[in-house]
Amino acid sequence: MKFSGKNVLITGASRGIGASIAENLASMGLKVWINYRNDPAPADELKAKIESSGGVAALIKFDASDESGWAEAIKLITESDGELSYLVNNAGITNDKLALRMSESDFTSVIDANLKSAFLGCKEALKVMSKKRFGAVVNIASIVGEMGNAGQVNYAASKGGMIAMSKSFAKEGASRSVRYNCVTPGFIETAMTEKLSDEVKDYYAKNIPLGRMGKASEIADAVAFLLSDHASYITGETLKVNGGLLM
Ligand code: NAP
């Protein structure tokens, strides 16, 4: 994969899909900034793993739903590297409940963690990437943002919002050669889906045309493509990586 940029920030990167994205992009020669918000141990482990394979990684602690955290993070990265070439808004949570049992705070906590965090990241990226007339952002949305899901009114709203927001940022960023795209994973084997019941997992496995849940590395490959020079004419797009569950 060919990249004209040199570094990338990935939010929520110490485990799951984010960690896989970080490893993959580091193996392709980018310096990866691994964001985490609480426990430094898994982030440290990931950094050591990347470095032992010859990659370059740095840790950056902030809560992605906090505006001042973003401002400080971008300042640190640009002071260190002179630029931010790529951003992956990956941080996300679920807080599932049927709508009639969902409180206002159940709703807003997920909107803040998923949608507001991506808004802040997209905006900070536009500021610094515009100056270089170069950059690309990938937002990790979800199949649930495209088709809805019972028990996930909050999550579906946050991810559907990310898709629409990315297209709007794509329109604003295009004149400065800053691209924005989304990846919408289906059901991927991570801690987030580990908590689903075996019954639900069986249901999806049977209904996914490719007959299995996806791997984090399969999302990481889609992200790498969209950030790379090979996607230089792609912006405002939503790339489904879901084994055919939604076509
Ligand atoms: P995961 O294993 O639960 O990892 C989520 C990561 O996001 C964790 O490292 C978490 O940090 C971090 N995070 C959450 N809120 C944050 C915040 N405010 N600031 C910084 N970091 C924050 O989940 P995953 O499955 O890898 O999911 C990654 C992304 O893919 C999410 O956006 C998710 O919605 C999306 N996705 C996943 C699937 C799937 O099937 N797994 C499907 C569709 C979309 P902590 O360790 O501090 O909690």
GROMACS .gro file of C-alpha atoms and ligand atoms in nm:
model
  295
    1MET     CA    1   0.000   0.000   0.000
    2LYS     CA    2   0.140   0.344  -0.091
    3PHE     CA    3   0.110   0.645   0.144
    4SER     CA    4   0.219   1.001   0.074
    5GLY     CA    5   0.168   1.094   0.443
    6LYS     CA    6   0.388   0.983   0.729
    7ASN     CA    7   0.186   0.951   1.049
    8VAL     CA    8  -0.158   0.849   1.174
    9LEU     CA    9  -0.358   0.894   1.494
   10ILE     CA   10  -0.599   0.615   1.587
   11THR     CA   11  -0.844   0.671   1.871
   12GLY     CA   12  -0.929   0.386   2.110
   13ALA     CA   13  -0.635   0.194   1.968
   14SER     CA   14  -0.512  -0.014   2.260
   15ARG     CA   15  -0.736  -0.312   2.180
   16GLY     CA   16  -0.981  -0.464   1.934
   17ILE     CA   17  -1.022  -0.312   1.588
   18GLY     CA   18  -0.815  -0.003   1.677
   19ALA     CA   19  -0.513  -0.213   1.778
   20SER     CA   20  -0.535  -0.410   1.456
   21ILE     CA   21  -0.552  -0.087   1.252
   22ALA     CA   22  -0.245   0.044   1.436
   23GLU     CA   23  -0.042  -0.274   1.376
   24ASN     CA   24  -0.138  -0.286   1.011
   25LEU     CA   25  -0.056   0.078   0.937
   26ALA     CA   26   0.273   0.056   1.129
   27SER     CA   27   0.368  -0.248   0.920
   28MET     CA   28   0.308  -0.032   0.611
   29GLY     CA   29   0.558   0.231   0.729
   30LEU     CA   30   0.344   0.492   0.904
   31LYS     CA   31   0.428   0.625   1.249
   32VAL     CA   32   0.123   0.538   1.458
   33TRP     CA   33  -0.006   0.744   1.747
   34ILE     CA   34  -0.195   0.503   1.975
   35ASN     CA   35  -0.469   0.680   2.169
   36TYR     CA   36  -0.600   0.533   2.493
   37ARG     CA   37  -0.801   0.690   2.773
   38ASN     CA   38  -0.757   0.477   3.089
   39ASP     CA   39  -0.531   0.176   3.130
   40PRO     CA   40  -0.185   0.234   2.975
   41ALA     CA   41  -0.084  -0.137   2.999
   42PRO     CA   42  -0.243  -0.269   2.675
   43ALA     CA   43  -0.132   0.044   2.487
   44ASP     CA   44   0.227  -0.008   2.611
   45GLU     CA   45   0.212  -0.373   2.505
   46LEU     CA   46   0.091  -0.278   2.157
   47LYS     CA   47   0.365  -0.015   2.122
   48ALA     CA   48   0.629  -0.273   2.220
   49LYS     CA   49   0.484  -0.527   1.973
   50ILE     CA   50   0.491  -0.274   1.687
   51GLU     CA   51   0.847  -0.168   1.772
   52SER     CA   52   0.966  -0.528   1.793
   53SER     CA   53   0.846  -0.570   1.433
   54GLY     CA   54   1.043  -0.262   1.322
   55GLY     CA   55   0.753  -0.013   1.331
   56VAL     CA   56   0.733   0.329   1.495
   57ALA     CA   57   0.465   0.400   1.757
   58ALA     CA   58   0.387   0.659   2.024
   59LEU     CA   59   0.124   0.668   2.297
   60ILE     CA   60  -0.119   0.954   2.346
   61LYS     CA   61  -0.365   0.962   2.634
   62PHE     CA   62  -0.691   1.154   2.605
   63ASP     CA   63  -1.066   1.106   2.620
   64ALA     CA   64  -1.185   1.133   2.258
   65SER     CA   65  -1.512   1.294   2.367
   66ASP     CA   66  -1.324   1.581   2.534
   67GLU     CA   67  -1.256   1.890   2.320
   68SER     CA   68  -0.956   2.011   2.522
   69GLY     CA   69  -0.804   1.662   2.506
   70TRP     CA   70  -0.816   1.678   2.126
   71ALA     CA   71  -0.658   2.025   2.112
   72GLU     CA   72  -0.367   1.915   2.333
   73ALA     CA   73  -0.321   1.589   2.141
   74ILE     CA   74  -0.306   1.757   1.800
   75LYS     CA   75  -0.064   2.019   1.936
   76LEU     CA   76   0.164   1.747   2.070
   77ILE     CA   77   0.156   1.546   1.747
   78THR     CA   78   0.217   1.843   1.516
   79GLU     CA   79   0.496   1.978   1.740
   80SER     CA   80   0.658   1.635   1.731
   81ASP     CA   81   0.609   1.540   1.365
   82GLY     CA   82   0.531   1.871   1.191
   83GLU     CA   83   0.198   1.736   1.068
   84LEU     CA   84  -0.088   1.491   1.109
   85SER     CA   85  -0.133   1.302   0.782
   86TYR     CA   86  -0.412   1.061   0.873
   87LEU     CA   87  -0.675   1.010   1.142
   88VAL     CA   88  -0.889   0.707   1.226
   89ASN     CA   89  -1.185   0.781   1.454
   90ASN     CA   90  -1.227   0.434   1.600
   91ALA     CA   91  -1.314   0.492   1.970
   92GLY     CA   92  -1.663   0.371   2.049
   93ILE     CA   93  -1.888   0.217   2.309
   94THR     CA   94  -2.224   0.043   2.332
   95ASN     CA   95  -2.485   0.073   2.605
   96ASP     CA   96  -2.767  -0.148   2.482
   97LYS     CA   97  -3.125  -0.131   2.609
   98LEU     CA   98  -3.467  -0.141   2.453
   99ALA     CA   99  -3.578   0.214   2.370
  100LEU     CA  100  -3.853   0.226   2.632
  101ARG     CA  101  -3.594   0.149   2.904
  102MET     CA  102  -3.328   0.382   2.764
  103SER     CA  103  -3.270   0.691   2.977
  104GLU     CA  104  -3.155   1.024   2.838
  105SER     CA  105  -2.808   0.963   2.980
  106ASP     CA  106  -2.795   0.613   2.823
  107PHE     CA  107  -2.859   0.787   2.493
  108THR     CA  108  -2.628   1.086   2.525
  109SER     CA  109  -2.336   0.888   2.669
  110VAL     CA  110  -2.319   0.682   2.349
  111ILE     CA  111  -2.369   0.985   2.124
  112ASP     CA  112  -2.082   1.161   2.305
  113ALA     CA  113  -1.844   0.865   2.296
  114ASN     CA  114  -1.911   0.775   1.932
  115LEU     CA  115  -2.044   1.075   1.738
  116LYS     CA  116  -1.918   1.378   1.930
  117SER     CA  117  -1.569   1.227   1.954
  118ALA     CA  118  -1.562   1.174   1.577
  119PHE     CA  119  -1.688   1.530   1.518
  120LEU     CA  120  -1.409   1.674   1.733
  121GLY     CA  121  -1.150   1.458   1.557
  122CYS     CA  122  -1.276   1.542   1.207
  123LYS     CA  123  -1.273   1.913   1.292
  124GLU     CA  124  -0.923   1.915   1.446
  125ALA     CA  125  -0.795   1.713   1.151
  126LEU     CA  126  -0.943   1.959   0.903
  127LYS     CA  127  -0.764   2.248   1.076
  128VAL     CA  128  -0.418   2.092   1.054
  129MET     CA  129  -0.457   1.898   0.728
  130SER     CA  130  -0.595   2.206   0.545
  131LYS     CA  131  -0.267   2.387   0.609
  132LYS     CA  132  -0.077   2.110   0.426
  133ARG     CA  133  -0.346   2.069   0.160
  134PHE     CA  134  -0.327   1.696   0.231
  135GLY     CA  135  -0.485   1.439   0.462
  136ALA     CA  136  -0.737   1.161   0.502
  137VAL     CA  137  -0.975   1.057   0.776
  138VAL     CA  138  -1.157   0.727   0.820
  139ASN     CA  139  -1.447   0.706   1.062
  140ILE     CA  140  -1.536   0.363   1.197
  141ALA     CA  141  -1.917   0.360   1.189
  142SER     CA  142  -2.120   0.036   1.188
  143ILE     CA  143  -2.364  -0.175   0.993
  144VAL     CA  144  -2.606  -0.082   1.272
  145GLY     CA  145  -2.592   0.280   1.154
  146GLU     CA  146  -2.709   0.161   0.813
  147MET     CA  147  -2.983  -0.085   0.906
  148GLY     CA  148  -3.077  -0.016   1.271
  149ASN     CA  149  -3.090  -0.275   1.549
  150ALA     CA  150  -3.333  -0.343   1.832
  151GLY     CA  151  -3.179  -0.247   2.164
  152GLN     CA  152  -2.936  -0.004   2.001
  153VAL     CA  153  -3.132   0.316   1.932
  154ASN     CA  154  -2.844   0.518   2.082
  155TYR     CA  155  -2.567   0.328   1.899
  156ALA     CA  156  -2.755   0.329   1.566
  157ALA     CA  157  -2.812   0.705   1.592
  158SER     CA  158  -2.443   0.766   1.669
  159LYS     CA  159  -2.319   0.551   1.380
  160GLY     CA  160  -2.579   0.671   1.128
  161GLY     CA  161  -2.481   1.024   1.230
  162MET     CA  162  -2.115   0.945   1.163
  163ILE     CA  163  -2.197   0.838   0.808
  164ALA     CA  164  -2.389   1.158   0.729
  165MET     CA  165  -2.131   1.372   0.909
  166SER     CA  166  -1.843   1.216   0.713
  167LYS     CA  167  -2.011   1.306   0.384
  168SER     CA  168  -2.052   1.666   0.502
  169PHE     CA  169  -1.687   1.687   0.614
  170ALA     CA  170  -1.591   1.534   0.278
  171LYS     CA  171  -1.767   1.821   0.101
  172GLU     CA  172  -1.596   2.082   0.322
  173GLY     CA  173  -1.252   1.920   0.305
  174ALA     CA  174  -1.240   1.844  -0.067
  175SER     CA  175  -1.116   2.184  -0.184
  176ARG     CA  176  -0.815   2.140   0.049
  177SER     CA  177  -0.750   1.779  -0.060
  178VAL     CA  178  -0.862   1.637   0.274
  179ARG     CA  179  -1.064   1.317   0.226
  180TYR     CA  180  -1.321   1.171   0.466
  181ASN     CA  181  -1.462   0.819   0.440
  182CYS     CA  182  -1.638   0.565   0.661
  183VAL     CA  183  -1.594   0.196   0.713
  184THR     CA  184  -1.903   0.015   0.838
  185PRO     CA  185  -1.804  -0.314   1.002
  186GLY     CA  186  -2.057  -0.591   1.039
  187PHE     CA  187  -2.010  -0.832   1.331
  188ILE     CA  188  -1.641  -0.850   1.416
  189GLU     CA  189  -1.476  -1.069   1.681
  190THR     CA  190  -1.368  -0.825   1.957
  191ALA     CA  191  -1.447  -0.752   2.324
  192MET     CA  192  -1.748  -0.548   2.203
  193THR     CA  193  -1.917  -0.851   2.045
  194GLU     CA  194  -1.778  -1.106   2.295
  195LYS     CA  195  -2.056  -1.003   2.534
  196LEU     CA  196  -2.331  -1.105   2.285
  197SER     CA  197  -2.510  -1.429   2.374
  198ASP     CA  198  -2.418  -1.750   2.185
  199GLU     CA  199  -2.772  -1.746   2.046
  200VAL     CA  200  -2.721  -1.402   1.890
  201LYS     CA  201  -2.377  -1.500   1.757
  202ASP     CA  202  -2.523  -1.818   1.601
  203TYR     CA  203  -2.803  -1.615   1.445
  204TYR     CA  204  -2.560  -1.377   1.278
  205ALA     CA  205  -2.321  -1.652   1.169
  206LYS     CA  206  -2.614  -1.827   0.995
  207ASN     CA  207  -2.735  -1.507   0.831
  208ILE     CA  208  -2.399  -1.373   0.715
  209PRO     CA  209  -2.351  -1.492   0.355
  210LEU     CA  210  -1.979  -1.555   0.415
  211GLY     CA  211  -2.085  -1.771   0.712
  212ARG     CA  212  -1.874  -1.625   0.993
  213MET     CA  213  -1.802  -1.316   1.199
  214GLY     CA  214  -1.529  -1.088   1.066
  215LYS     CA  215  -1.178  -1.037   1.199
  216ALA     CA  216  -1.038  -0.704   1.318
  217SER     CA  217  -0.761  -0.740   1.058
  218GLU     CA  218  -1.026  -0.738   0.783
  219ILE     CA  219  -1.144  -0.395   0.901
  220ALA     CA  220  -0.782  -0.280   0.925
  221ASP     CA  221  -0.720  -0.367   0.559
  222ALA     CA  222  -1.022  -0.162   0.446
  223VAL     CA  223  -0.903   0.134   0.654
  224ALA     CA  224  -0.552   0.113   0.509
  225PHE     CA  225  -0.693   0.120   0.157
  226LEU     CA  226  -0.913   0.425   0.221
  227LEU     CA  227  -0.626   0.619   0.379
  228SER     CA  228  -0.375   0.523   0.110
  229ASP     CA  229  -0.290   0.690  -0.220
  230HIS     CA  230  -0.481   0.406  -0.392
  231ALA     CA  231  -0.802   0.576  -0.271
  232SER     CA  232  -0.695   0.927  -0.377
  233TYR     CA  233  -1.020   0.983  -0.574
  234ILE     CA  234  -1.251   0.840  -0.304
  235THR     CA  235  -1.417   1.075  -0.057
  236GLY     CA  236  -1.754   1.075   0.120
  237GLU     CA  237  -1.776   0.699   0.066
  238THR     CA  238  -1.901   0.433   0.308
  239LEU     CA  239  -1.726   0.099   0.268
  240LYS     CA  240  -1.923  -0.198   0.404
  241VAL     CA  241  -1.709  -0.476   0.552
  242ASN     CA  242  -1.974  -0.716   0.674
  243GLY     CA  243  -1.944  -1.055   0.502
  244GLY     CA  244  -2.245  -0.969   0.288
  245LEU     CA  245  -2.490  -0.927   0.578
  246LEU     CA  246  -2.605  -0.597   0.427
  247MET     CA  247  -2.552  -0.533   0.056
  248NAP     P1  248  -1.364  -0.249   2.183
  248NAP     O1  249  -1.279  -0.371   2.180
  248NAP     O2  250  -1.465  -0.231   2.289
  248NAP     O3  251  -1.266  -0.122   2.177
  248NAP     C1  252  -1.316   0.009   2.180
  248NAP     C2  253  -1.202   0.101   2.214
  248NAP     O4  254  -1.252   0.236   2.216
  248NAP     C3  255  -1.143   0.073   2.351
  248NAP     O5  256  -1.002   0.078   2.342
  248NAP     C4  257  -1.196   0.190   2.435
  248NAP     O6  258  -1.112   0.229   2.540
  248NAP     C5  259  -1.199   0.300   2.332
  248NAP     N1  260  -1.280   0.413   2.372
  248NAP     C6  261  -1.413   0.416   2.399
  248NAP     N2  262  -1.451   0.541   2.432
  248NAP     C7  263  -1.339   0.618   2.425
  248NAP     C8  264  -1.313   0.756   2.446
  248NAP     N3  265  -1.409   0.842   2.484
  248NAP     N4  266  -1.186   0.800   2.429
  248NAP     C9  267  -1.088   0.718   2.392
  248NAP     N5  268  -1.106   0.585   2.371
  248NAP    C10  269  -1.231   0.538   2.388
  248NAP     O7  270  -1.445  -0.233   2.047
  248NAP     P2  271  -1.414  -0.272   1.896
  248NAP     O8  272  -1.502  -0.384   1.861
  248NAP     O9  273  -1.267  -0.281   1.873
  248NAP    O10  274  -1.475  -0.143   1.825
  248NAP    C11  275  -1.396  -0.041   1.763
  248NAP    C12  276  -1.490   0.046   1.681
  248NAP    O11  277  -1.555  -0.034   1.582
  248NAP    C13  278  -1.603   0.110   1.762
  248NAP    O12  279  -1.626   0.240   1.716
  248NAP    C14  280  -1.721   0.021   1.733
  248NAP    O13  281  -1.843   0.088   1.749
  248NAP    C15  282  -1.694  -0.016   1.589
  248NAP     N6  283  -1.762  -0.138   1.547
  248NAP    C16  284  -1.735  -0.258   1.602
  248NAP    C17  285  -1.802  -0.372   1.558
  248NAP    C18  286  -1.776  -0.508   1.614
  248NAP    O14  287  -1.847  -0.602   1.571
  248NAP     N7  288  -1.681  -0.528   1.702
  248NAP    C19  289  -1.899  -0.360   1.460
  248NAP    C20  290  -1.926  -0.235   1.405
  248NAP    C21  291  -1.856  -0.125   1.449
  248NAP     P3  292  -1.126   0.170   2.691
  248NAP    O15  293  -1.036   0.052   2.689
  248NAP    O16  294  -1.080   0.281   2.775
  248NAP    O17  295  -1.272   0.136   2.709
   0.00000   0.00000   0.00000
